[in-house]
PDB file of N, CA and C in Angstrom:
ATOM      1  N   MET Q   1       0.848  -1.178   0.000  1.00 75.00           N
ATOM      2  CA  MET Q   1       0.000   0.000   0.000  1.00 75.00           C
ATOM      3  C   MET Q   1       0.889   1.235   0.000  1.00 75.00           C
ATOM      4  N   ASN Q   2       0.496   2.208  -0.766  1.00 91.00           N
ATOM      5  CA  ASN Q   2       1.169   3.494  -0.841  1.00 91.00           C
ATOM      6  C   ASN Q   2       1.222   4.125   0.554  1.00 91.00           C
ATOM      7  N   ALA Q   3       2.367   4.711   0.909  1.00 94.00           N
ATOM      8  CA  ALA Q   3       2.557   5.281   2.251  1.00 94.00           C
ATOM      9  C   ALA Q   3       1.570   6.413   2.541  1.00 94.00           C
ATOM     10  N   SER Q   4       1.278   7.242   1.552  1.00 95.00           N
ATOM     11  CA  SER Q   4       0.350   8.348   1.802  1.00 95.00           C
ATOM     12  C   SER Q   4      -1.062   7.818   2.056  1.00 95.00           C
ATOM     13  N   ILE Q   5      -1.445   6.731   1.400  1.00 96.00           N
ATOM     14  CA  ILE Q   5      -2.766   6.141   1.624  1.00 96.00           C
ATOM     15  C   ILE Q   5      -2.834   5.552   3.030  1.00 96.00           C
ATOM     16  N   ALA Q   6      -1.786   4.868   3.428  1.00 96.00           N
ATOM     17  CA  ALA Q   6      -1.755   4.286   4.774  1.00 96.00           C
ATOM     18  C   ALA Q   6      -1.831   5.380   5.840  1.00 96.00           C
ATOM     19  N   LYS Q   7      -1.097   6.455   5.655  1.00 96.00           N
ATOM     20  CA  LYS Q   7      -1.123   7.564   6.620  1.00 96.00           C
ATOM     21  C   LYS Q   7      -2.488   8.249   6.608  1.00 96.00           C
ATOM     22  N   ALA Q   8      -3.109   8.365   5.426  1.00 97.00           N
ATOM     23  CA  ALA Q   8      -4.433   8.984   5.343  1.00 97.00           C
ATOM     24  C   ALA Q   8      -5.474   8.129   6.064  1.00 97.00           C
ATOM     25  N   ARG Q   9      -5.354   6.818   5.946  1.00 96.00           N
ATOM     26  CA  ARG Q   9      -6.267   5.926   6.659  1.00 96.00           C
ATOM     27  C   ARG Q   9      -6.096   6.103   8.169  1.00 96.00           C
ATOM     28  N   ALA Q  10      -4.854   6.206   8.629  1.00 95.00           N
ATOM     29  CA  ALA Q  10      -4.594   6.437  10.050  1.00 95.00           C
ATOM     30  C   ALA Q  10      -5.139   7.795  10.490  1.00 95.00           C
ATOM     31  N   LEU Q  11      -5.069   8.779   9.595  1.00 94.00           N
ATOM     32  CA  LEU Q  11      -5.614  10.104   9.892  1.00 94.00           C
ATOM     33  C   LEU Q  11      -7.125  10.041  10.079  1.00 94.00           C
ATOM     34  N   VAL Q  12      -7.813   9.314   9.205  1.00 94.00           N
ATOM     35  CA  VAL Q  12      -9.266   9.165   9.334  1.00 94.00           C
ATOM     36  C   VAL Q  12      -9.604   8.504  10.664  1.00 94.00           C
ATOM     37  N   CYS Q  13      -8.874   7.450  10.996  1.00 93.00           N
ATOM     38  CA  CYS Q  13      -9.128   6.750  12.263  1.00 93.00           C
ATOM     39  C   CYS Q  13      -8.886   7.668  13.453  1.00 93.00           C
ATOM     40  N   ALA Q  14      -7.820   8.452  13.411  1.00 90.00           N
ATOM     41  CA  ALA Q  14      -7.526   9.382  14.507  1.00 90.00           C
ATOM     42  C   ALA Q  14      -8.618  10.439  14.620  1.00 90.00           C
ATOM     43  N   CYS Q  15      -9.076  10.941  13.485  1.00 89.00           N
ATOM     44  CA  CYS Q  15     -10.144  11.953  13.504  1.00 89.00           C
ATOM     45  C   CYS Q  15     -11.433  11.353  14.061  1.00 89.00           C
ATOM     46  N   ALA Q  16     -11.762  10.172  13.621  1.00 89.00           N
ATOM     47  CA  ALA Q  16     -12.992   9.527  14.086  1.00 89.00           C
ATOM     48  C   ALA Q  16     -12.920   9.240  15.582  1.00 89.00           C
ATOM     49  N   ASP Q  17     -11.741   8.864  16.053  1.00 86.00           N
ATOM     50  CA  ASP Q  17     -11.566   8.535  17.466  1.00 86.00           C
ATOM     51  C   ASP Q  17     -11.559   9.785  18.341  1.00 86.00           C
ATOM     52  N   LYS Q  18     -10.823  10.792  17.931  1.00 79.00           N
ATOM     53  CA  LYS Q  18     -10.623  11.976  18.769  1.00 79.00           C
ATOM     54  C   LYS Q  18     -11.675  13.064  18.572  1.00 79.00           C
ATOM     55  N   GLN Q  19     -12.351  13.051  17.440  1.00 74.00           N
ATOM     56  CA  GLN Q  19     -13.258  14.152  17.107  1.00 74.00           C
ATOM     57  C   GLN Q  19     -14.706  13.691  16.996  1.00 74.00           C
ATOM     58  N   ARG Q  20     -15.114  12.812  17.876  1.00 75.00           N
ATOM     59  CA  ARG Q  20     -16.513  12.367  17.878  1.00 75.00           C
ATOM     60  C   ARG Q  20     -17.429  13.588  17.950  1.00 75.00           C
ATOM     61  N   GLY Q  21     -18.408  13.596  17.077  1.00 70.00           N
ATOM     62  CA  GLY Q  21     -19.346  14.719  17.055  1.00 70.00           C
ATOM     63  C   GLY Q  21     -18.917  15.853  16.147  1.00 70.00           C
ATOM     64  N   ASN Q  22     -17.683  15.829  15.657  1.00 86.00           N
ATOM     65  CA  ASN Q  22     -17.229  16.875  14.757  1.00 86.00           C
ATOM     66  C   ASN Q  22     -17.156  16.302  13.347  1.00 86.00           C
ATOM     67  N   GLU Q  23     -18.300  16.275  12.702  1.00 91.00           N
ATOM     68  CA  GLU Q  23     -18.411  15.643  11.396  1.00 91.00           C
ATOM     69  C   GLU Q  23     -17.571  16.323  10.326  1.00 91.00           C
ATOM     70  N   LEU Q  24     -17.395  17.622  10.427  1.00 92.00           N
ATOM     71  CA  LEU Q  24     -16.626  18.345   9.416  1.00 92.00           C
ATOM     72  C   LEU Q  24     -15.181  17.856   9.378  1.00 92.00           C
ATOM     73  N   ILE Q  25     -14.579  17.677  10.525  1.00 93.00           N
ATOM     74  CA  ILE Q  25     -13.193  17.183  10.600  1.00 93.00           C
ATOM     75  C   ILE Q  25     -13.116  15.759  10.048  1.00 93.00           C
ATOM     76  N   VAL Q  26     -14.010  14.899  10.507  1.00 93.00           N
ATOM     77  CA  VAL Q  26     -13.990  13.495  10.080  1.00 93.00           C
ATOM     78  C   VAL Q  26     -14.258  13.383   8.579  1.00 93.00           C
ATOM     79  N   CYS Q  27     -15.228  14.123   8.075  1.00 95.00           N
ATOM     80  CA  CYS Q  27     -15.557  14.066   6.641  1.00 95.00           C
ATOM     81  C   CYS Q  27     -14.416  14.600   5.780  1.00 95.00           C
ATOM     82  N   THR Q  28     -13.725  15.622   6.243  1.00 96.00           N
ATOM     83  CA  THR Q  28     -12.584  16.160   5.500  1.00 96.00           C
ATOM     84  C   THR Q  28     -11.468  15.128   5.422  1.00 96.00           C
ATOM     85  N   ALA Q  29     -11.189  14.462   6.535  1.00 96.00           N
ATOM     86  CA  ALA Q  29     -10.166  13.411   6.542  1.00 96.00           C
ATOM     87  C   ALA Q  29     -10.576  12.259   5.622  1.00 96.00           C
ATOM     88  N   ALA Q  30     -11.846  11.877   5.656  1.00 97.00           N
ATOM     89  CA  ALA Q  30     -12.332  10.801   4.794  1.00 97.00           C
ATOM     90  C   ALA Q  30     -12.218  11.188   3.320  1.00 97.00           C
ATOM     91  N   GLU Q  31     -12.453  12.438   2.994  1.00 98.00           N
ATOM     92  CA  GLU Q  31     -12.345  12.906   1.604  1.00 98.00           C
ATOM     93  C   GLU Q  31     -10.893  12.846   1.121  1.00 98.00           C
ATOM     94  N   ILE Q  32      -9.957  13.182   1.999  1.00 98.00           N
ATOM     95  CA  ILE Q  32      -8.531  13.064   1.665  1.00 98.00           C
ATOM     96  C   ILE Q  32      -8.213  11.610   1.315  1.00 98.00           C
ATOM     97  N   TYR Q  33      -8.649  10.714   2.169  1.00 98.00           N
ATOM     98  CA  TYR Q  33      -8.414   9.279   1.974  1.00 98.00           C
ATOM     99  C   TYR Q  33      -9.039   8.797   0.660  1.00 98.00           C
ATOM    100  N   LYS Q  34     -10.289   9.203   0.397  1.00 98.00           N
ATOM    101  CA  LYS Q  34     -10.958   8.798  -0.847  1.00 98.00           C
ATOM    102  C   LYS Q  34     -10.209   9.306  -2.074  1.00 98.00           C
ATOM    103  N   ASN Q  35      -9.724  10.542  -2.035  1.00 98.00           N
ATOM    104  CA  ASN Q  35      -8.988  11.078  -3.183  1.00 98.00           C
ATOM    105  C   ASN Q  35      -7.702  10.305  -3.433  1.00 98.00           C
ATOM    106  N   LEU Q  36      -7.031   9.881  -2.372  1.00 98.00           N
ATOM    107  CA  LEU Q  36      -5.806   9.102  -2.551  1.00 98.00           C
ATOM    108  C   LEU Q  36      -6.103   7.709  -3.096  1.00 98.00           C
ATOM    109  N   ILE Q  37      -7.188   7.102  -2.637  1.00 98.00           N
ATOM    110  CA  ILE Q  37      -7.599   5.806  -3.191  1.00 98.00           C
ATOM    111  C   ILE Q  37      -7.938   5.968  -4.674  1.00 98.00           C
ATOM    112  N   ARG Q  38      -8.674   7.025  -4.996  1.00 97.00           N
ATOM    113  CA  ARG Q  38      -9.020   7.275  -6.408  1.00 97.00           C
ATOM    114  C   ARG Q  38      -7.766   7.479  -7.249  1.00 97.00           C
ATOM    115  N   ALA Q  39      -6.800   8.218  -6.725  1.00 97.00           N
ATOM    116  CA  ALA Q  39      -5.548   8.440  -7.459  1.00 97.00           C
ATOM    117  C   ALA Q  39      -4.832   7.121  -7.704  1.00 97.00           C
ATOM    118  N   ASP Q  40      -4.815   6.278  -6.701  1.00 96.00           N
ATOM    119  CA  ASP Q  40      -4.121   4.994  -6.816  1.00 96.00           C
ATOM    120  C   ASP Q  40      -4.790   4.074  -7.836  1.00 96.00           C
ATOM    121  N   GLU Q  41      -6.072   4.253  -8.053  1.00 96.00           N
ATOM    122  CA  GLU Q  41      -6.817   3.412  -8.994  1.00 96.00           C
ATOM    123  C   GLU Q  41      -6.611   3.820 -10.453  1.00 96.00           C
ATOM    124  N   CYS Q  42      -6.080   5.000 -10.694  1.00 94.00           N
ATOM    125  CA  CYS Q  42      -5.893   5.474 -12.060  1.00 94.00           C
ATOM    126  C   CYS Q  42      -4.714   4.768 -12.719  1.00 94.00           C
ATOM    127  N   SER Q  43      -4.854   4.495 -13.984  1.00 89.00           N
ATOM    128  CA  SER Q  43      -3.807   3.827 -14.762  1.00 89.00           C
ATOM    129  C   SER Q  43      -2.732   4.837 -15.153  1.00 89.00           C
ATOM    130  N   LEU Q  44      -1.496   4.397 -15.090  1.00 85.00           N
ATOM    131  CA  LEU Q  44      -0.397   5.269 -15.511  1.00 85.00           C
ATOM    132  C   LEU Q  44      -0.105   5.156 -17.003  1.00 85.00           C
ATOM    133  N   SER Q  45      -0.723   4.192 -17.663  1.00 88.00           N
ATOM    134  CA  SER Q  45      -0.441   3.974 -19.087  1.00 88.00           C
ATOM    135  C   SER Q  45      -1.271   4.880 -19.998  1.00 88.00           C
ATOM    136  N   ASP Q  46      -2.231   5.586 -19.442  1.00 89.00           N
ATOM    137  CA  ASP Q  46      -3.112   6.450 -20.223  1.00 89.00           C
ATOM    138  C   ASP Q  46      -2.917   7.898 -19.774  1.00 89.00           C
ATOM    139  N   ALA Q  47      -2.683   8.793 -20.723  1.00 90.00           N
ATOM    140  CA  ALA Q  47      -2.403  10.192 -20.396  1.00 90.00           C
ATOM    141  C   ALA Q  47      -3.565  10.855 -19.654  1.00 90.00           C
ATOM    142  N   ASN Q  48      -4.795  10.561 -20.070  1.00 94.00           N
ATOM    143  CA  ASN Q  48      -5.950  11.151 -19.383  1.00 94.00           C
ATOM    144  C   ASN Q  48      -6.058  10.667 -17.945  1.00 94.00           C
ATOM    145  N   GLU Q  49      -5.792   9.393 -17.733  1.00 94.00           N
ATOM    146  CA  GLU Q  49      -5.852   8.853 -16.370  1.00 94.00           C
ATOM    147  C   GLU Q  49      -4.705   9.382 -15.514  1.00 94.00           C
ATOM    148  N   ARG Q  50      -3.540   9.586 -16.125  1.00 93.00           N
ATOM    149  CA  ARG Q  50      -2.430  10.192 -15.375  1.00 93.00           C
ATOM    150  C   ARG Q  50      -2.818  11.591 -14.912  1.00 93.00           C
ATOM    151  N   ALA Q  51      -3.466  12.350 -15.791  1.00 94.00           N
ATOM    152  CA  ALA Q  51      -3.906  13.703 -15.431  1.00 94.00           C
ATOM    153  C   ALA Q  51      -4.957  13.649 -14.327  1.00 94.00           C
ATOM    154  N   GLU Q  52      -5.854  12.679 -14.423  1.00 96.00           N
ATOM    155  CA  GLU Q  52      -6.874  12.513 -13.384  1.00 96.00           C
ATOM    156  C   GLU Q  52      -6.223  12.118 -12.057  1.00 96.00           C
ATOM    157  N   ARG Q  53      -5.235  11.257 -12.121  1.00 96.00           N
ATOM    158  CA  ARG Q  53      -4.510  10.838 -10.916  1.00 96.00           C
ATOM    159  C   ARG Q  53      -3.870  12.050 -10.237  1.00 96.00           C
ATOM    160  N   GLN Q  54      -3.236  12.895 -11.041  1.00 96.00           N
ATOM    161  CA  GLN Q  54      -2.609  14.098 -10.486  1.00 96.00           C
ATOM    162  C   GLN Q  54      -3.652  15.036  -9.886  1.00 96.00           C
ATOM    163  N   ARG Q  55      -4.825  15.103 -10.501  1.00 97.00           N
ATOM    164  CA  ARG Q  55      -5.901  15.943  -9.949  1.00 97.00           C
ATOM    165  C   ARG Q  55      -6.322  15.418  -8.585  1.00 97.00           C
ATOM    166  N   PHE Q  56      -6.491  14.108  -8.457  1.00 98.00           N
ATOM    167  CA  PHE Q  56      -6.871  13.529  -7.164  1.00 98.00           C
ATOM    168  C   PHE Q  56      -5.772  13.749  -6.123  1.00 98.00           C
ATOM    169  N   GLN Q  57      -4.519  13.650  -6.534  1.00 98.00           N
ATOM    170  CA  GLN Q  57      -3.420  13.895  -5.607  1.00 98.00           C
ATOM    171  C   GLN Q  57      -3.441  15.347  -5.130  1.00 98.00           C
ATOM    172  N   ARG Q  58      -3.663  16.276  -6.054  1.00 97.00           N
ATOM    173  CA  ARG Q  58      -3.739  17.692  -5.667  1.00 97.00           C
ATOM    174  C   ARG Q  58      -4.932  17.961  -4.750  1.00 97.00           C
ATOM    175  N   GLU Q  59      -6.062  17.317  -5.035  1.00 98.00           N
ATOM    176  CA  GLU Q  59      -7.242  17.460  -4.170  1.00 98.00           C
ATOM    177  C   GLU Q  59      -6.930  16.988  -2.747  1.00 98.00           C
ATOM    178  N   ALA Q  60      -6.191  15.902  -2.628  1.00 98.00           N
ATOM    179  CA  ALA Q  60      -5.813  15.397  -1.310  1.00 98.00           C
ATOM    180  C   ALA Q  60      -4.895  16.390  -0.593  1.00 98.00           C
ATOM    181  N   ILE Q  61      -3.969  16.976  -1.321  1.00 98.00           N
ATOM    182  CA  ILE Q  61      -3.063  17.964  -0.733  1.00 98.00           C
ATOM    183  C   ILE Q  61      -3.853  19.168  -0.228  1.00 98.00           C
ATOM    184  N   VAL Q  62      -4.779  19.650  -1.035  1.00 98.00           N
ATOM    185  CA  VAL Q  62      -5.632  20.770  -0.608  1.00 98.00           C
ATOM    186  C   VAL Q  62      -6.460  20.365   0.612  1.00 98.00           C
ATOM    187  N   GLY Q  63      -6.986  19.147   0.594  1.00 98.00           N
ATOM    188  CA  GLY Q  63      -7.757  18.662   1.734  1.00 98.00           C
ATOM    189  C   GLY Q  63      -6.945  18.655   3.021  1.00 98.00           C
ATOM    190  N   CYS Q  64      -5.670  18.312   2.921  1.00 97.00           N
ATOM    191  CA  CYS Q  64      -4.793  18.338   4.100  1.00 97.00           C
ATOM    192  C   CYS Q  64      -4.641  19.753   4.637  1.00 97.00           C
ATOM    193  N   ARG Q  65      -4.518  20.708   3.742  1.00 96.00           N
ATOM    194  CA  ARG Q  65      -4.414  22.108   4.179  1.00 96.00           C
ATOM    195  C   ARG Q  65      -5.713  22.565   4.827  1.00 96.00           C
ATOM    196  N   VAL Q  66      -6.845  22.154   4.259  1.00 96.00           N
ATOM    197  CA  VAL Q  66      -8.148  22.500   4.829  1.00 96.00           C
ATOM    198  C   VAL Q  66      -8.296  21.874   6.217  1.00 96.00           C
ATOM    199  N   LEU Q  67      -7.924  20.611   6.336  1.00 95.00           N
ATOM    200  CA  LEU Q  67      -8.030  19.920   7.624  1.00 95.00           C
ATOM    201  C   LEU Q  67      -7.175  20.602   8.685  1.00 95.00           C
ATOM    202  N   ALA Q  68      -5.968  20.986   8.320  1.00 92.00           N
ATOM    203  CA  ALA Q  68      -5.104  21.694   9.273  1.00 92.00           C
ATOM    204  C   ALA Q  68      -5.740  23.017   9.701  1.00 92.00           C
ATOM    205  N   GLY Q  69      -6.321  23.732   8.763  1.00 91.00           N
ATOM    206  CA  GLY Q  69      -6.993  24.995   9.096  1.00 91.00           C
ATOM    207  C   GLY Q  69      -8.205  24.785   9.982  1.00 91.00           C
ATOM    208  N   LEU Q  70      -8.990  23.761   9.678  1.00 90.00           N
ATOM    209  CA  LEU Q  70     -10.164  23.463  10.508  1.00 90.00           C
ATOM    210  C   LEU Q  70      -9.750  23.076  11.920  1.00 90.00           C
ATOM    211  N   SER Q  71      -8.720  22.259  12.020  1.00 87.00           N
ATOM    212  CA  SER Q  71      -8.304  21.822  13.353  1.00 87.00           C
ATOM    213  C   SER Q  71      -7.765  22.998  14.158  1.00 87.00           C
ATOM    214  N   ASP Q  72      -7.152  23.976  13.495  1.00 83.00           N
ATOM    215  CA  ASP Q  72      -6.694  25.186  14.197  1.00 83.00           C
ATOM    216  C   ASP Q  72      -7.861  25.927  14.834  1.00 83.00           C
ATOM    217  N   SER Q  73      -9.004  25.968  14.140  1.00 83.00           N
ATOM    218  CA  SER Q  73     -10.135  26.734  14.647  1.00 83.00           C
ATOM    219  C   SER Q  73     -11.067  25.959  15.557  1.00 83.00           C
ATOM    220  N   ILE Q  74     -11.106  24.634  15.405  1.00 82.00           N
ATOM    221  CA  ILE Q  74     -12.129  23.856  16.085  1.00 82.00           C
ATOM    222  C   ILE Q  74     -11.592  23.044  17.267  1.00 82.00           C
ATOM    223  N   CYS Q  75     -10.397  22.505  17.144  1.00 80.00           N
ATOM    224  CA  CYS Q  75      -9.904  21.514  18.106  1.00 80.00           C
ATOM    225  C   CYS Q  75      -9.186  22.147  19.295  1.00 80.00           C
ATOM    226  N   ASN Q  76      -9.131  21.360  20.384  1.00 83.00           N
ATOM    227  CA  ASN Q  76      -8.325  21.796  21.520  1.00 83.00           C
ATOM    228  C   ASN Q  76      -6.849  21.655  21.148  1.00 83.00           C
ATOM    229  N   GLU Q  77      -5.963  22.169  21.992  1.00 85.00           N
ATOM    230  CA  GLU Q  77      -4.550  22.239  21.634  1.00 85.00           C
ATOM    231  C   GLU Q  77      -3.916  20.870  21.398  1.00 85.00           C
ATOM    232  N   GLU Q  78      -4.226  19.895  22.234  1.00 82.00           N
ATOM    233  CA  GLU Q  78      -3.646  18.561  22.076  1.00 82.00           C
ATOM    234  C   GLU Q  78      -4.090  17.915  20.763  1.00 82.00           C
ATOM    235  N   ALA Q  79      -5.393  17.953  20.502  1.00 82.00           N
ATOM    236  CA  ALA Q  79      -5.925  17.364  19.267  1.00 82.00           C
ATOM    237  C   ALA Q  79      -5.405  18.115  18.048  1.00 82.00           C
ATOM    238  N   ARG Q  80      -5.300  19.422  18.161  1.00 86.00           N
ATOM    239  CA  ARG Q  80      -4.822  20.246  17.044  1.00 86.00           C
ATOM    240  C   ARG Q  80      -3.419  19.821  16.636  1.00 86.00           C
ATOM    241  N   GLY Q  81      -2.531  19.668  17.594  1.00 87.00           N
ATOM    242  CA  GLY Q  81      -1.155  19.274  17.280  1.00 87.00           C
ATOM    243  C   GLY Q  81      -1.091  17.908  16.627  1.00 87.00           C
ATOM    244  N   ASN Q  82      -1.875  16.989  17.137  1.00 87.00           N
ATOM    245  CA  ASN Q  82      -1.907  15.629  16.596  1.00 87.00           C
ATOM    246  C   ASN Q  82      -2.432  15.632  15.164  1.00 87.00           C
ATOM    247  N   LEU Q  83      -3.579  16.266  14.952  1.00 90.00           N
ATOM    248  CA  LEU Q  83      -4.188  16.258  13.613  1.00 90.00           C
ATOM    249  C   LEU Q  83      -3.366  17.053  12.604  1.00 90.00           C
ATOM    250  N   CYS Q  84      -2.841  18.190  13.022  1.00 91.00           N
ATOM    251  CA  CYS Q  84      -2.021  18.997  12.108  1.00 91.00           C
ATOM    252  C   CYS Q  84      -0.764  18.240  11.699  1.00 91.00           C
ATOM    253  N   GLY Q  85      -0.153  17.545  12.650  1.00 93.00           N
ATOM    254  CA  GLY Q  85       1.034  16.759  12.338  1.00 93.00           C
ATOM    255  C   GLY Q  85       0.726  15.623  11.379  1.00 93.00           C
ATOM    256  N   ARG Q  86      -0.384  14.931  11.629  1.00 94.00           N
ATOM    257  CA  ARG Q  86      -0.781  13.831  10.741  1.00 94.00           C
ATOM    258  C   ARG Q  86      -1.136  14.350   9.348  1.00 94.00           C
ATOM    259  N   ALA Q  87      -1.869  15.457   9.287  1.00 95.00           N
ATOM    260  CA  ALA Q  87      -2.247  16.032   7.987  1.00 95.00           C
ATOM    261  C   ALA Q  87      -1.007  16.501   7.227  1.00 95.00           C
ATOM    262  N   ALA Q  88      -0.044  17.077   7.935  1.00 96.00           N
ATOM    263  CA  ALA Q  88       1.192  17.533   7.292  1.00 96.00           C
ATOM    264  C   ALA Q  88       1.968  16.344   6.719  1.00 96.00           C
ATOM    265  N   GLU Q  89       1.977  15.229   7.437  1.00 97.00           N
ATOM    266  CA  GLU Q  89       2.677  14.031   6.952  1.00 97.00           C
ATOM    267  C   GLU Q  89       2.004  13.477   5.693  1.00 97.00           C
ATOM    268  N   VAL Q  90       0.672  13.432   5.683  1.00 98.00           N
ATOM    269  CA  VAL Q  90      -0.050  12.973   4.492  1.00 98.00           C
ATOM    270  C   VAL Q  90       0.221  13.920   3.322  1.00 98.00           C
ATOM    271  N   ARG Q  91       0.179  15.216   3.597  1.00 97.00           N
ATOM    272  CA  ARG Q  91       0.433  16.214   2.548  1.00 97.00           C
ATOM    273  C   ARG Q  91       1.845  16.050   1.985  1.00 97.00           C
ATOM    274  N   ARG Q  92       2.838  15.871   2.848  1.00 98.00           N
ATOM    275  CA  ARG Q  92       4.232  15.715   2.416  1.00 98.00           C
ATOM    276  C   ARG Q  92       4.407  14.460   1.562  1.00 98.00           C
ATOM    277  N   LEU Q  93       3.847  13.339   2.020  1.00 97.00           N
ATOM    278  CA  LEU Q  93       3.967  12.087   1.266  1.00 97.00           C
ATOM    279  C   LEU Q  93       3.250  12.167  -0.079  1.00 97.00           C
ATOM    280  N   THR Q  94       2.084  12.799  -0.084  1.00 97.00           N
ATOM    281  CA  THR Q  94       1.320  12.924  -1.333  1.00 97.00           C
ATOM    282  C   THR Q  94       2.033  13.839  -2.311  1.00 97.00           C
ATOM    283  N   ALA Q  95       2.611  14.923  -1.826  1.00 97.00           N
ATOM    284  CA  ALA Q  95       3.362  15.828  -2.703  1.00 97.00           C
ATOM    285  C   ALA Q  95       4.582  15.121  -3.287  1.00 97.00           C
ATOM    286  N   ALA Q  96       5.247  14.303  -2.483  1.00 97.00           N
ATOM    287  CA  ALA Q  96       6.397  13.543  -2.985  1.00 97.00           C
ATOM    288  C   ALA Q  96       5.949  12.538  -4.054  1.00 97.00           C
ATOM    289  N   TRP Q  97       4.818  11.896  -3.825  1.00 96.00           N
ATOM    290  CA  TRP Q  97       4.254  10.948  -4.790  1.00 96.00           C
ATOM    291  C   TRP Q  97       3.948  11.665  -6.100  1.00 96.00           C
ATOM    292  N   LEU Q  98       3.253  12.797  -6.009  1.00 95.00           N
ATOM    293  CA  LEU Q  98       2.879  13.586  -7.177  1.00 95.00           C
ATOM    294  C   LEU Q  98       4.121  14.077  -7.921  1.00 95.00           C
ATOM    295  N   ASN Q  99       5.070  14.660  -7.203  1.00 95.00           N
ATOM    296  CA  ASN Q  99       6.260  15.213  -7.848  1.00 95.00           C
ATOM    297  C   ASN Q  99       7.136  14.119  -8.462  1.00 95.00           C
ATOM    298  N   GLY Q 100       7.220  12.976  -7.799  1.00 92.00           N
ATOM    299  CA  GLY Q 100       7.986  11.858  -8.353  1.00 92.00           C
ATOM    300  C   GLY Q 100       7.413  11.379  -9.675  1.00 92.00           C
ATOM    301  N   GLU Q 101       6.106  11.283  -9.738  1.00 89.00           N
ATOM    302  CA  GLU Q 101       5.477  10.848 -10.984  1.00 89.00           C
ATOM    303  C   GLU Q 101       5.599  11.905 -12.081  1.00 89.00           C
ATOM    304  N   LYS Q 102       5.539  13.167 -11.702  1.00 86.00           N
ATOM    305  CA  LYS Q 102       5.728  14.224 -12.702  1.00 86.00           C
ATOM    306  C   LYS Q 102       7.128  14.149 -13.293  1.00 86.00           C
ATOM    307  N   ARG Q 103       8.139  13.925 -12.433  1.00 87.00           N
ATOM    308  CA  ARG Q 103       9.523  13.809 -12.923  1.00 87.00           C
ATOM    309  C   ARG Q 103       9.670  12.607 -13.862  1.00 87.00           C
ATOM    310  N   GLN Q 104       9.049  11.485 -13.512  1.00 83.00           N
ATOM    311  CA  GLN Q 104       9.112  10.298 -14.370  1.00 83.00           C
ATOM    312  C   GLN Q 104       8.481  10.569 -15.720  1.00 83.00           C
ATOM    313  N   THR Q 105       7.345  11.258 -15.710  1.00 77.00           N
ATOM    314  CA  THR Q 105       6.653  11.582 -16.958  1.00 77.00           C
ATOM    315  C   THR Q 105       7.498  12.495 -17.819  1.00 77.00           C
ATOM    316  N   GLN Q 106       8.166  13.474 -17.187  1.00 78.00           N
ATOM    317  CA  GLN Q 106       9.018  14.396 -17.931  1.00 78.00           C
ATOM    318  C   GLN Q 106      10.225  13.678 -18.518  1.00 78.00           C
ATOM    319  N   LYS Q 107      10.796  12.730 -17.751  1.00 78.00           N
ATOM    320  CA  LYS Q 107      11.940  11.953 -18.263  1.00 78.00           C
ATOM    321  C   LYS Q 107      11.494  11.117 -19.464  1.00 78.00           C
ATOM    322  N   GLY Q 108      10.319  10.515 -19.377  1.00 70.00           N
ATOM    323  CA  GLY Q 108       9.790   9.689 -20.460  1.00 70.00           C
ATOM    324  C   GLY Q 108       9.527  10.509 -21.709  1.00 70.00           C
ATOM    325  N   ALA Q 109       9.081  11.752 -21.530  1.00 66.00           N
ATOM    326  CA  ALA Q 109       8.794  12.607 -22.681  1.00 66.00           C
ATOM    327  C   ALA Q 109      10.074  13.106 -23.330  1.00 66.00           C
ATOM    328  N   GLY Q 110      11.154  13.167 -22.556  1.00 61.00           N
ATOM    329  CA  GLY Q 110      12.420  13.676 -23.080  1.00 61.00           C
ATOM    330  C   GLY Q 110      13.233  12.656 -23.847  1.00 61.00           C
ATOM    331  N   ARG Q 111      12.814  11.416 -23.831  1.00 54.00           N
ATOM    332  CA  ARG Q 111      13.582  10.347 -24.513  1.00 54.00           C
ATOM    333  C   ARG Q 111      13.520  10.479 -25.999  1.00 54.00           C
TER     334      ARG Q 111
END
C-alpha cells in the first residue's frame, strides 16, 4: 500500500476517534483518503488517467491544508497538534508521490 494512503487511513481513524461529534473534521479526513484511493486506482499507461490521478493527488493535498486549518479553529490544543502533524505528513507524502510521478513523466517525454 502506498505510504500516503496508509497515513491517510490512520488520519481518518484518529479523527474519528478523537473528534466524535465533529463531522466536518472526520468528513474532510475521509475525503482526503478517498482522493488518494481514487488516485491509486488510475492507470499510468493512459495520459488522461495520469492527469486525473494528479488531480486527485492535488485534491488530497488541498484537503490536508483544509483539515489543518479546521483543526486550528475547532480543536483543543492537544488534538490540534496531533491532527495537524498527521495532515502535514499525508500532505508531504502525497506531494512527494505527485512530484515523483511528474519527474518520471518528464523523463519519459524527453527520450
